[in-house]
Tab-separated table of C-alpha atoms in Angstrom:
chain	number	residue	atom	x	y	z
A	18	MET	CA	0.000	0.000	0.000
A	19	PRO	CA	1.249	3.527	-0.682
A	20	ILE	CA	2.560	5.364	2.345
A	21	GLN	CA	0.813	8.685	2.992
A	22	ALA	CA	3.231	11.527	3.575
A	23	GLN	CA	3.071	12.985	7.072
A	24	ARG	CA	3.875	16.515	8.130
A	25	LEU	CA	6.682	16.825	10.674
A	26	LEU	CA	5.972	19.436	13.345
A	27	THR	CA	8.136	20.826	16.109
A	28	LEU	CA	6.912	22.574	19.243
A	29	ASP	CA	7.911	25.983	17.849
A	30	SER	CA	6.119	25.364	14.550
A	31	CYS	CA	2.975	24.295	16.422
A	32	ARG	CA	3.106	27.487	18.471
A	33	ALA	CA	3.542	29.634	15.365
A	34	MET	CA	0.696	27.923	13.522
A	35	ALA	CA	-1.586	28.207	16.558
A	36	LEU	CA	-0.898	31.940	16.805
A	37	ARG	CA	-1.446	32.398	13.092
A	38	ASN	CA	-4.729	30.500	12.897
A	39	ASN	CA	-6.382	31.260	16.241
A	40	LYS	CA	-9.664	33.103	15.638
A	41	GLN	CA	-9.647	34.833	19.012
A	42	MET	CA	-6.184	36.191	18.255
A	43	SER	CA	-7.618	37.772	15.110
A	44	VAL	CA	-10.516	39.214	17.120
A	45	THR	CA	-8.087	40.689	19.661
A	46	LYS	CA	-6.005	42.187	16.843
A	47	VAL	CA	-9.092	43.875	15.410
A	48	LYS	CA	-9.887	45.222	18.892
A	49	GLN	CA	-6.411	46.767	18.949
A	50	ASP	CA	-7.158	48.542	15.663
A	51	VAL	CA	-10.494	49.729	17.052
A	52	ALA	CA	-8.779	51.123	20.169
A	53	ALA	CA	-6.180	52.918	18.019
A	54	ASN	CA	-8.911	54.555	15.930
A	55	ILE	CA	-10.789	55.607	19.074
A	56	ARG	CA	-7.592	57.219	20.389
A	57	LYS	CA	-7.191	59.132	17.116
A	58	SER	CA	-10.827	60.205	17.313
A	59	MET	CA	-10.352	61.568	20.826
A	60	ARG	CA	-7.403	63.677	19.656
A	61	THR	CA	-9.718	65.556	17.292
A	62	LYS	CA	-11.722	66.875	20.270
A	63	TYR	CA	-8.946	69.435	20.848
A	64	LEU	CA	-9.385	70.859	17.327
A	65	PRO	CA	-12.074	73.195	15.938
A	66	HIS	CA	-15.015	71.460	14.301
A	67	VAL	CA	-16.674	72.938	11.211
A	68	SER	CA	-20.183	72.006	10.106
A	69	ALA	CA	-22.561	73.150	7.381
A	70	LEU	CA	-26.335	73.424	7.638
A	71	GLY	CA	-28.892	73.983	4.928
A	72	THR	CA	-32.666	73.980	5.136
A	73	TYR	CA	-35.752	74.797	3.090
A	74	GLN	CA	-39.136	75.328	4.678
A	75	TYR	CA	-42.562	75.913	3.214
A	76	THR	CA	-45.263	77.354	5.454
A	77	SER	CA	-48.979	77.622	4.769
A	78	ARG	CA	-49.176	81.293	5.778
A	79	PRO	CA	-46.611	84.097	5.373
A	80	ILE	CA	-45.486	86.396	8.160
A	81	SER	CA	-47.260	89.767	7.876
A	82	LEU	CA	-45.943	92.946	9.521
A	83	LEU	CA	-49.148	94.863	8.581
A	84	ASN	CA	-52.678	93.999	9.546
A	85	ASP	CA	-55.496	93.878	7.036
A	86	HIS	CA	-56.743	97.428	7.917
A	87	GLN	CA	-53.272	98.871	7.369
A	88	LYS	CA	-52.917	97.026	4.075
A	89	ALA	CA	-56.202	98.559	2.900
A	90	ALA	CA	-55.492	102.053	4.277
A	91	LEU	CA	-51.950	102.673	3.033
A	92	PRO	CA	-52.796	102.481	-0.715
A	93	GLN	CA	-55.592	105.087	-0.053
A	94	ILE	CA	-53.445	107.421	2.021
A	95	GLY	CA	-53.259	109.915	-0.883
A	96	THR	CA	-57.011	109.942	-1.351
A	97	ALA	CA	-57.622	110.526	2.354
A	98	THR	CA	-54.965	113.251	2.495
A	99	ALA	CA	-56.370	115.028	-0.579
A	100	MET	CA	-59.872	114.962	0.825
A	101	ASP	CA	-58.657	116.366	4.144
A	102	LEU	CA	-56.703	119.151	2.382
A	103	LYS	CA	-59.622	120.049	0.100
A	104	GLY	CA	-61.932	120.184	3.085
A	105	GLY	CA	-59.491	122.412	4.953
A	106	ILE	CA	-59.081	124.765	1.961
A	107	ASP	CA	-62.803	124.979	1.452
A	108	ASN	CA	-63.359	125.825	5.118
A	109	ALA	CA	-60.619	128.439	5.048
A	110	VAL	CA	-62.049	130.084	1.908
A	111	ALA	CA	-65.583	129.997	3.321
A	112	GLN	CA	-64.485	131.891	6.421
A	113	LEU	CA	-62.982	134.746	4.367
A	114	PRO	CA	-65.190	137.648	3.166
A	115	MET	CA	-66.120	137.291	-0.448
A	116	GLU	CA	-64.904	140.841	-1.196
A	117	LYS	CA	-61.399	140.020	-0.024
A	118	VAL	CA	-61.448	136.760	-1.940
A	119	GLY	CA	-62.531	138.589	-5.100
A	120	MET	CA	-59.846	141.254	-4.643
A	121	LEU	CA	-57.169	138.595	-4.056
A	122	LEU	CA	-58.180	136.590	-7.061
A	123	GLY	CA	-58.352	139.789	-9.139
A	124	SER	CA	-54.834	140.744	-8.125
A	125	LEU	CA	-53.714	137.298	-9.271
A	126	GLY	CA	-55.611	137.577	-12.487
A	127	ILE	CA	-57.715	134.467	-11.947
A	128	ASP	CA	-61.268	133.724	-11.009
A	129	MET	CA	-62.809	131.231	-8.603
A	130	GLY	CA	-63.260	128.575	-11.272
A	131	THR	CA	-59.603	128.711	-12.211
A	132	LEU	CA	-58.606	128.452	-8.548
A	133	ASN	CA	-60.786	125.396	-8.093
A	134	ASN	CA	-59.252	123.792	-11.154
A	135	ILE	CA	-55.684	124.440	-9.914
A	136	THR	CA	-56.535	123.122	-6.448
A	137	ALA	CA	-58.202	120.009	-7.883
A	138	GLU	CA	-55.198	119.321	-10.150
A	139	THR	CA	-52.687	119.790	-7.331
A	140	LEU	CA	-54.637	117.625	-4.914
A	141	GLY	CA	-55.087	115.003	-7.642
A	142	ASN	CA	-51.323	114.778	-8.225
A	143	LEU	CA	-50.693	114.587	-4.461
A	144	GLN	CA	-53.342	111.906	-4.113
A	145	THR	CA	-51.789	109.807	-6.874
A	146	LYS	CA	-48.252	110.045	-5.464
A	147	LEU	CA	-49.285	109.344	-1.886
A	148	ASN	CA	-51.441	106.387	-2.942
A	149	ALA	CA	-48.479	104.988	-4.921
A	150	LEU	CA	-46.180	105.536	-1.950
A	151	GLY	CA	-48.603	103.728	0.370
A	152	GLN	CA	-48.918	100.854	-2.079
A	153	SER	CA	-45.123	100.603	-2.322
A	154	VAL	CA	-44.918	100.374	1.471
A	155	VAL	CA	-47.483	97.549	1.479
A	156	ASP	CA	-45.606	95.770	-1.296
A	157	ALA	CA	-42.239	96.216	0.448
A	158	LEU	CA	-43.559	94.717	3.703
A	159	ASP	CA	-45.025	91.701	1.902
A	160	THR	CA	-42.326	89.132	3.008
A	161	ASP	CA	-43.843	86.017	1.467
A	162	THR	CA	-42.048	83.789	3.996
A	163	ARG	CA	-43.890	80.696	2.804
A	164	ASN	CA	-40.681	79.703	0.977
A	165	LEU	CA	-37.776	80.063	3.399
A	166	PHE	CA	-34.171	79.175	2.551
A	167	VAL	CA	-31.467	79.154	5.257
A	168	GLY	CA	-27.839	78.020	5.059
A	169	SER	CA	-24.906	78.348	7.432
A	170	VAL	CA	-21.332	77.227	8.051
A	171	GLY	CA	-20.341	77.155	11.716
A	172	LEU	CA	-17.107	76.635	13.647
A	173	VAL	CA	-16.751	75.651	17.308
A	174	GLN	CA	-13.386	75.679	19.096
A	175	PRO	CA	-13.386	74.218	22.624
A	176	VAL	CA	-11.405	76.361	25.071
A	177	PHE	CA	-12.167	74.773	28.443
A	178	MET	CA	-14.467	71.773	28.880
A	179	GLY	CA	-13.890	71.183	32.585
A	180	GLY	CA	-11.158	68.615	31.860
A	181	ALA	CA	-13.557	66.335	29.989
A	182	ILE	CA	-11.527	66.250	26.764
A	183	VAL	CA	-8.283	65.536	28.646
A	184	ALA	CA	-9.978	62.717	30.564
A	185	MET	CA	-11.440	61.186	27.385
A	186	ASN	CA	-8.036	61.244	25.668
A	187	LYS	CA	-6.383	59.556	28.644
A	188	MET	CA	-9.137	56.946	28.675
A	189	ALA	CA	-8.516	56.286	24.964
A	190	ASP	CA	-4.775	55.841	25.630
A	191	ILE	CA	-5.487	53.470	28.532
A	192	ASN	CA	-7.970	51.514	26.432
A	193	GLU	CA	-5.363	51.058	23.694
A	194	ASP	CA	-2.878	49.798	26.282
A	195	LEU	CA	-5.592	47.508	27.664
A	196	GLN	CA	-6.149	45.944	24.248
A	197	GLU	CA	-2.405	45.388	23.838
A	198	ASN	CA	-2.305	43.595	27.191
A	199	SER	CA	-5.380	41.598	26.192
A	200	PHE	CA	-3.606	40.586	22.989
A	201	GLU	CA	-0.562	39.451	24.988
A	202	ALA	CA	-2.772	37.460	27.375
A	203	ARG	CA	-4.514	35.780	24.455
A	204	ARG	CA	-1.166	35.060	22.801
A	205	GLN	CA	0.199	33.357	25.902
A	206	SER	CA	-3.040	31.432	26.367
A	207	THR	CA	-2.849	30.222	22.759
A	208	ILE	CA	0.763	29.092	23.193
A	209	TYR	CA	-0.204	27.353	26.439
A	210	SER	CA	-3.029	25.442	24.738
A	211	ALA	CA	-0.756	24.430	21.856
A	212	ASP	CA	1.920	23.201	24.282
A	213	LYS	CA	-0.539	21.111	26.278
A	214	ALA	CA	-1.979	19.525	23.127
A	215	TYR	CA	1.543	18.895	21.779
A	216	TRP	CA	2.837	17.157	24.901
A	217	GLN	CA	-0.400	15.170	25.222
A	218	VAL	CA	0.225	13.687	21.778
A	219	VAL	CA	3.870	12.988	22.643
A	220	SER	CA	2.812	11.276	25.873
A	221	LEU	CA	0.259	9.023	24.173
A	222	LYS	CA	2.689	8.209	21.362
A	223	HIS	CA	5.262	6.987	23.888
A	224	LYS	CA	2.592	5.096	25.804
A	225	LYS	CA	1.451	3.465	22.583
A	226	ARG	CA	4.994	2.291	21.940
A	227	LEU	CA	5.178	1.074	25.548
A	228	ALA	CA	1.848	-0.768	25.225
A	229	GLU	CA	3.097	-2.458	22.063
A	230	ALA	CA	6.308	-3.532	23.807
A	231	TYR	CA	4.338	-4.839	26.775
A	232	LEU	CA	2.004	-6.723	24.417
A	233	ASP	CA	5.025	-8.317	22.694
A	234	LEU	CA	6.343	-9.470	26.088
A	235	LEU	CA	2.999	-11.039	26.941
A	236	LYS	CA	2.716	-12.708	23.548
A	237	LYS	CA	6.133	-14.281	23.994
A	238	LEU	CA	5.225	-15.369	27.517
A	239	ASP	CA	1.893	-16.744	26.296
A	240	SER	CA	3.667	-18.751	23.603
A	241	ASP	CA	6.191	-20.127	26.102
A	242	VAL	CA	3.511	-21.029	28.656
A	243	HIS	CA	1.392	-22.888	26.089
A	244	LYS	CA	4.458	-24.835	24.990
A	245	MET	CA	5.097	-25.748	28.626
A	246	ILE	CA	1.450	-26.808	28.990
A	247	ASP	CA	1.865	-29.081	25.981
A	248	GLU	CA	4.963	-30.575	27.620
A	249	GLY	CA	3.169	-30.970	30.951
A	250	VAL	CA	5.392	-28.660	32.994
A	251	ALA	CA	2.759	-25.886	33.360
A	252	THR	CA	-0.897	-25.948	34.252
A	253	ARG	CA	-3.847	-24.798	32.225
A	254	SER	CA	-4.528	-22.218	34.942
A	255	ASP	CA	-1.186	-20.587	34.186
A	256	GLY	CA	-2.154	-20.360	30.524
A	257	LEU	CA	-5.524	-18.778	31.332
A	258	SER	CA	-3.868	-16.189	33.581
A	259	VAL	CA	-1.514	-15.194	30.781
A	260	ASP	CA	-4.396	-15.081	28.296
A	261	VAL	CA	-6.314	-12.696	30.573
A	262	LYS	CA	-3.294	-10.414	30.842
A	263	LEU	CA	-2.850	-10.575	27.073
A	264	ASN	CA	-6.465	-9.497	26.476
A	265	GLU	CA	-6.059	-6.642	28.960
A	266	ALA	CA	-2.905	-5.491	27.162
A	267	GLU	CA	-4.682	-5.545	23.794
A	268	MET	CA	-7.569	-3.490	25.225
A	269	THR	CA	-5.092	-1.029	26.745
A	270	LEU	CA	-3.322	-0.657	23.403
A	271	THR	CA	-6.668	-0.014	21.677
A	272	ARG	CA	-7.585	2.695	24.181
A	273	VAL	CA	-4.171	4.335	23.809
A	274	GLU	CA	-4.452	4.291	20.004
A	275	ASP	CA	-7.920	5.847	20.142
A	276	GLY	CA	-6.698	8.483	22.589
A	277	LEU	CA	-3.750	9.250	20.338
A	278	VAL	CA	-6.026	9.777	17.317
A	279	LEU	CA	-8.277	12.123	19.311
A	280	SER	CA	-5.290	14.013	20.738
A	281	LYS	CA	-3.879	14.562	17.258
A	282	MET	CA	-7.271	15.851	16.140
A	283	LEU	CA	-7.270	18.315	19.029
A	284	LEU	CA	-3.733	19.452	18.172
A	285	CYS	CA	-4.651	19.906	14.502
A	286	GLN	CA	-7.692	21.952	15.472
A	287	THR	CA	-5.572	24.074	17.810
A	288	ILE	CA	-2.927	24.862	15.181
A	289	GLY	CA	-5.389	25.352	12.324
A	290	LEU	CA	-4.877	22.127	10.331
A	291	PRO	CA	-7.631	19.779	9.094
A	292	ILE	CA	-8.459	17.420	11.955
A	293	ASN	CA	-7.632	14.380	9.814
A	294	GLU	CA	-4.226	15.734	8.754
A	295	GLN	CA	-1.455	13.146	9.118
A	296	ILE	CA	1.155	14.697	11.398
A	297	THR	CA	4.301	13.540	13.162
A	298	LEU	CA	5.812	15.389	16.101
A	299	ALA	CA	9.540	15.908	16.490
A	300	ASP	CA	9.507	14.616	20.092
A	301	GLU	CA	7.555	11.446	19.388
A	302	ASP	CA	10.632	9.260	18.844
A	303	THR	CA	13.028	10.809	21.357
A	304	GLU	CA	14.393	8.427	23.953
A	305	ASN	CA	14.056	10.906	26.804
A	306	ILE	CA	11.265	13.451	26.593
A	307	ALA	CA	12.684	15.571	29.415
A	308	VAL	CA	15.686	15.661	31.706
A	309	VAL	CA	16.041	16.836	35.281
A	310	GLU	CA	16.920	20.538	35.254
A	311	ILE	CA	18.192	22.952	37.876
A	312	ALA	CA	15.445	23.881	40.317
A	313	PRO	CA	13.947	27.280	39.420
A	314	GLN	CA	14.236	30.199	41.821
A	315	LEU	CA	11.091	31.755	43.220
A	316	ASP	CA	10.570	35.032	41.317
A	317	VAL	CA	7.280	36.701	42.179
A	318	GLU	CA	8.505	40.139	41.070
A	319	THR	CA	8.876	38.929	37.469
A	320	ALA	CA	5.275	37.722	37.486
A	321	VAL	CA	4.033	41.044	38.882
A	322	ASN	CA	5.881	42.958	36.156
A	323	ASN	CA	5.046	40.648	33.235
A	324	ARG	CA	1.608	39.140	33.762
A	325	PRO	CA	-0.762	40.737	31.214
A	326	GLU	CA	-3.719	39.914	33.465
A	327	LEU	CA	-2.328	42.193	36.171
A	328	LYS	CA	-1.639	44.916	33.636
A	329	MET	CA	-5.244	44.670	32.425
A	330	LEU	CA	-6.509	45.089	35.988
A	331	GLU	CA	-4.216	48.097	36.424
A	332	ASN	CA	-5.683	49.522	33.215
A	333	GLY	CA	-9.118	49.020	34.723
A	334	VAL	CA	-8.124	51.042	37.794
A	335	GLN	CA	-6.743	53.836	35.597
A	336	LEU	CA	-9.892	53.876	33.459
A	337	SER	CA	-12.040	54.147	36.573
A	338	LYS	CA	-10.017	57.133	37.811
A	339	GLN	CA	-10.316	58.939	34.480
A	340	LEU	CA	-14.044	58.234	34.420
A	341	THR	CA	-14.267	60.023	37.772
A	342	ASN	CA	-12.458	63.031	36.266
A	343	LEU	CA	-14.830	62.970	33.305
A	344	LEU	CA	-17.847	63.010	35.617
A	345	LYS	CA	-16.392	65.865	37.668
A	346	ALA	CA	-16.381	67.993	34.519
A	347	GLY	CA	-20.175	68.080	34.776
A	348	ASN	CA	-19.882	70.562	37.667
A	349	LEU	CA	-17.350	72.836	35.964
A	350	PRO	CA	-17.932	75.671	33.468
A	351	MET	CA	-17.377	75.078	29.783
A	352	VAL	CA	-16.089	77.727	27.352
A	353	ALA	CA	-15.999	77.563	23.567
A	354	LEU	CA	-15.394	80.008	20.711
A	355	THR	CA	-17.945	80.093	17.899
A	356	GLY	CA	-17.926	81.592	14.437
A	357	GLY	CA	-19.577	81.130	11.096
A	358	TYR	CA	-21.362	82.516	8.080
A	359	ALA	CA	-25.121	82.313	7.410
A	360	VAL	CA	-27.265	83.043	4.353
A	361	MET	CA	-31.040	83.274	4.003
A	362	ASN	CA	-33.769	84.036	1.541
A	363	PRO	CA	-35.781	86.298	1.932
A	364	THR	CA	-33.450	88.774	3.605
A	365	VAL	CA	-34.072	91.838	5.787
A	366	PHE	CA	-30.698	93.567	5.439
A	367	ASN	CA	-32.070	96.078	2.901
A	368	GLY	CA	-35.757	95.811	3.577
A	369	PHE	CA	-37.488	92.590	2.688
A	370	GLU	CA	-35.899	91.160	-0.448
A	371	ARG	CA	-36.493	87.833	-2.162
A	372	LYS	CA	-32.809	87.044	-2.707
A	373	PHE	CA	-29.961	85.450	-0.804
A	374	GLY	CA	-27.988	87.525	1.667
A	375	GLY	CA	-25.534	86.576	4.386
A	376	PHE	CA	-23.539	87.745	7.366
A	377	TRP	CA	-20.520	86.703	9.467
A	378	ASN	CA	-20.731	86.018	13.185
A	379	VAL	CA	-18.254	85.323	16.003
A	380	GLY	CA	-18.948	84.713	19.654
A	381	VAL	CA	-18.065	83.061	22.945
A	382	MET	CA	-20.250	80.373	24.471
A	383	VAL	CA	-20.083	79.770	28.222
A	384	ARG	CA	-22.016	77.084	30.054
A	385	VAL	CA	-22.043	77.240	33.851
A	386	PRO	CA	-23.872	74.505	35.809
A	387	ILE	CA	-25.876	76.002	38.643
A	388	TRP	CA	-28.029	73.286	40.180
A	389	ASN	CA	-28.546	69.634	39.307
A	390	TRP	CA	-29.842	68.218	42.604
A	391	GLY	CA	-26.502	66.536	43.313
A	392	ASP	CA	-26.645	64.337	40.202
A	393	VAL	CA	-22.960	64.792	39.325
A	394	MET	CA	-21.899	64.389	42.962
A	395	TYR	CA	-23.671	61.034	43.237
A	396	LYS	CA	-22.134	59.824	39.973
A	397	VAL	CA	-18.650	60.835	41.148
A	398	ARG	CA	-19.155	58.944	44.420
A	399	ALA	CA	-20.294	55.862	42.515
A	400	SER	CA	-17.259	56.094	40.216
A	401	LYS	CA	-14.901	56.375	43.200
A	402	GLY	CA	-16.551	53.280	44.664
A	403	ALA	CA	-15.892	51.437	41.393
A	404	THR	CA	-12.243	52.547	41.593
A	405	SER	CA	-11.983	51.122	45.109
A	406	ILE	CA	-13.431	47.817	43.906
A	407	ALA	CA	-10.946	47.717	41.021
A	408	ASN	CA	-8.048	48.344	43.456
A	409	LEU	CA	-9.245	45.525	45.707
A	410	GLU	CA	-9.534	43.142	42.758
A	411	LEU	CA	-6.019	44.125	41.661
A	412	ALA	CA	-4.624	43.448	45.144
A	413	GLU	CA	-6.419	40.096	45.267
A	414	ALA	CA	-5.095	39.150	41.818
A	415	ARG	CA	-1.538	39.928	42.939
A	416	GLU	CA	-1.960	37.646	45.938
A	417	LEU	CA	-3.380	34.855	43.771
A	418	ILE	CA	-0.570	35.230	41.238
A	419	GLU	CA	1.997	35.091	44.030
A	420	LEU	CA	0.347	31.887	45.251
A	421	GLN	CA	0.264	30.522	41.706
A	422	VAL	CA	3.964	31.220	41.188
A	423	ASN	CA	4.792	29.473	44.477
A	424	GLN	CA	2.658	26.474	43.540
A	425	ASN	CA	4.120	26.127	40.047
A	426	THR	CA	7.683	26.541	41.337
A	427	PHE	CA	6.982	23.793	43.853
A	428	ARG	CA	5.406	21.689	41.117
A	429	VAL	CA	8.505	22.009	38.894
A	430	ASN	CA	10.705	20.884	41.784
A	431	GLU	CA	8.306	18.047	42.546
A	432	ALA	CA	8.239	16.979	38.873
A	433	ASN	CA	12.049	16.891	38.811
A	434	LYS	CA	12.047	14.677	41.913
A	435	GLN	CA	9.420	12.392	40.425
A	436	LEU	CA	11.462	12.072	37.220
A	437	THR	CA	14.598	11.214	39.205
A	438	MET	CA	12.725	8.516	41.128
A	439	ALA	CA	11.115	7.219	37.931
A	440	GLN	CA	14.516	6.866	36.281
A	441	THR	CA	15.755	4.904	39.300
A	442	ASN	CA	12.667	2.679	39.216
A	443	ILE	CA	13.273	1.990	35.524
A	444	GLN	CA	16.662	0.470	36.311
A	445	ARG	CA	15.193	-1.664	39.052
A	446	ALA	CA	12.265	-2.796	36.928
A	447	ASP	CA	14.564	-3.677	34.021
A	448	GLU	CA	16.770	-5.747	36.331
A	449	ASN	CA	13.761	-7.389	37.960
A	450	LEU	CA	12.301	-8.321	34.565
A	451	ARG	CA	15.635	-9.671	33.334
A	452	THR	CA	16.016	-11.821	36.457
A	453	ALA	CA	12.436	-13.092	36.163
A	454	ASN	CA	12.923	-14.062	32.514
A	455	ILE	CA	16.116	-15.966	33.322
A	456	GLY	CA	14.423	-17.752	36.212
A	457	PHE	CA	11.432	-18.620	34.058
A	458	GLN	CA	13.668	-20.008	31.323
A	459	GLU	CA	15.443	-22.163	33.922
A	460	GLY	CA	12.111	-23.309	35.354
A	461	VAL	CA	12.581	-21.944	38.853
A	462	ILE	CA	10.039	-19.072	38.512
A	463	THR	CA	6.340	-19.410	37.707
A	464	PRO	CA	4.559	-17.524	34.931
A	465	ALA	CA	2.682	-15.519	37.560
A	466	THR	CA	5.958	-14.156	38.897
A	467	VAL	CA	7.051	-13.209	35.390
A	468	MET	CA	3.765	-11.386	34.798
A	469	GLU	CA	4.256	-9.496	38.051
A	470	ALA	CA	7.713	-8.455	36.871
A	471	GLN	CA	6.302	-7.374	33.490
A	472	THR	CA	3.522	-5.402	35.178
A	473	ALA	CA	6.052	-3.692	37.433
A	474	TRP	CA	8.177	-2.893	34.368
A	475	LEU	CA	5.132	-1.480	32.567
A	476	GLN	CA	4.235	0.706	35.548
A	477	ALA	CA	7.808	1.963	35.872
A	478	GLN	CA	7.976	2.851	32.168
A	479	SER	CA	4.557	4.516	32.300
A	480	GLN	CA	5.530	6.502	35.402
A	481	LYS	CA	8.685	7.648	33.636
A	482	ILE	CA	6.671	8.915	30.668
A	483	ASP	CA	4.207	10.660	32.980
A	484	ALA	CA	7.048	12.210	34.963
A	485	GLU	CA	8.763	13.491	31.818
A	486	ILE	CA	5.541	15.004	30.490
A	487	ASP	CA	4.828	16.483	33.920
A	488	VAL	CA	8.266	18.128	33.874
A	489	LYS	CA	7.475	19.745	30.511
A	490	LEU	CA	3.973	20.846	31.503
A	491	SER	CA	5.095	22.153	34.887
A	492	GLN	CA	7.734	24.268	33.154
A	493	VAL	CA	5.082	25.634	30.783
A	494	ASP	CA	2.788	26.370	33.742
A	495	LEU	CA	5.582	28.183	35.541
A	496	GLN	CA	6.413	30.275	32.466
A	497	LYS	CA	2.751	31.182	32.055
A	498	SER	CA	2.406	32.147	35.714
A	499	LEU	CA	5.542	34.327	35.383
A	500	GLY	CA	4.242	35.914	32.184
A	501	THR	CA	7.299	34.793	30.219
A	502	LEU	CA	5.643	32.223	27.933
A	503	ASN	CA	6.968	33.565	24.626
A	504	GLN	CA	7.300	32.031	21.221
């Protein structure tokens, strides 16, 4: 049958692939970009903002500066004035003696009819002009505001916002730092998961090889015992005992093989490969998975300085403090400069005109809070309480991390001791098995004793594998607790 090519993976390559293909790592990276854009947005709060506004409005009725009586009276102002003047002239003439009127008209060379004609013509011209003037006033005050156009461009420059802008910018900076620490925490968690899956596969691969070796020992013993039964030097009970052990070994090998397949699937999923990908790990065929190393020194200070979880909690405390400053700004005055240019139609700059006209404007806007029933004060107290809670959680996390570092340091030392004892037990189990095999071949040791020696050998080998894997995992746990689990 053709041999399917398998991909050879080292621990470093598994870590790199896990980091490259982890979905949560991608999510955290996007969150970093979001935080960076928020920080840039907050910087713009220091700068002037310019906005444009345009509107059109139609109303059912226009604004009228004259009432209906005035609109009717002004176009007739000339007629009314002429009538009043004519009546006044007629009264004045009627009060004069006719002789004097005749003498005056004679000196002017005119008669009464001519005078009446001149007066009527003069008053007629005055009436016409005044009526036209009144009509022009009515027409000029007809605004026709049913169609209203307004447009403006405005500028606002914050001068003092009570420290709100400064607080928001600091919060944006802290949030960006928080996302970076979150990314580092996710990165270390991803490496940790890849390491655990990697060493789980290595452990099961070695146990599979051990189960196969143990099965070969039992098969050889089973063959020898059945030959001895045929020759009459062993009992059928001895053969049945070996058969039972052989079945147990086959079942154990099956379970290990199934576990190995599932562990490889988990590793492939963790590093972003198809779950049925054929892979081989670099440490699968090594004779010694781990060796006893120098006992690590307790270093809590490194954990305090490096753990991203602690840094995230510190960011939370800083955010809470800046939120308090932001809330305090609600009780402080706010000052801003304003300016702009506005246009409208109709305009009133030169009477009412149905055309666009505009004007510039500059100003200062001041907002001073006077009374809010203690709303801001209560919010500030609540924010300070949240800051106290965040400080307590930070202190508790430091204590737990210190405990975790102590536990993992102790675990590394314990794993080294267990590996040393396991290596010693291996030598004893090998010697015990060799002696049992020689005694069995010479007929002075029963098959049961040989099986006991094989079982002891199997346990010693299995304990050695477990101890080696425990050394590796305890080192990974210690690095993670110190915050130094890097690629």
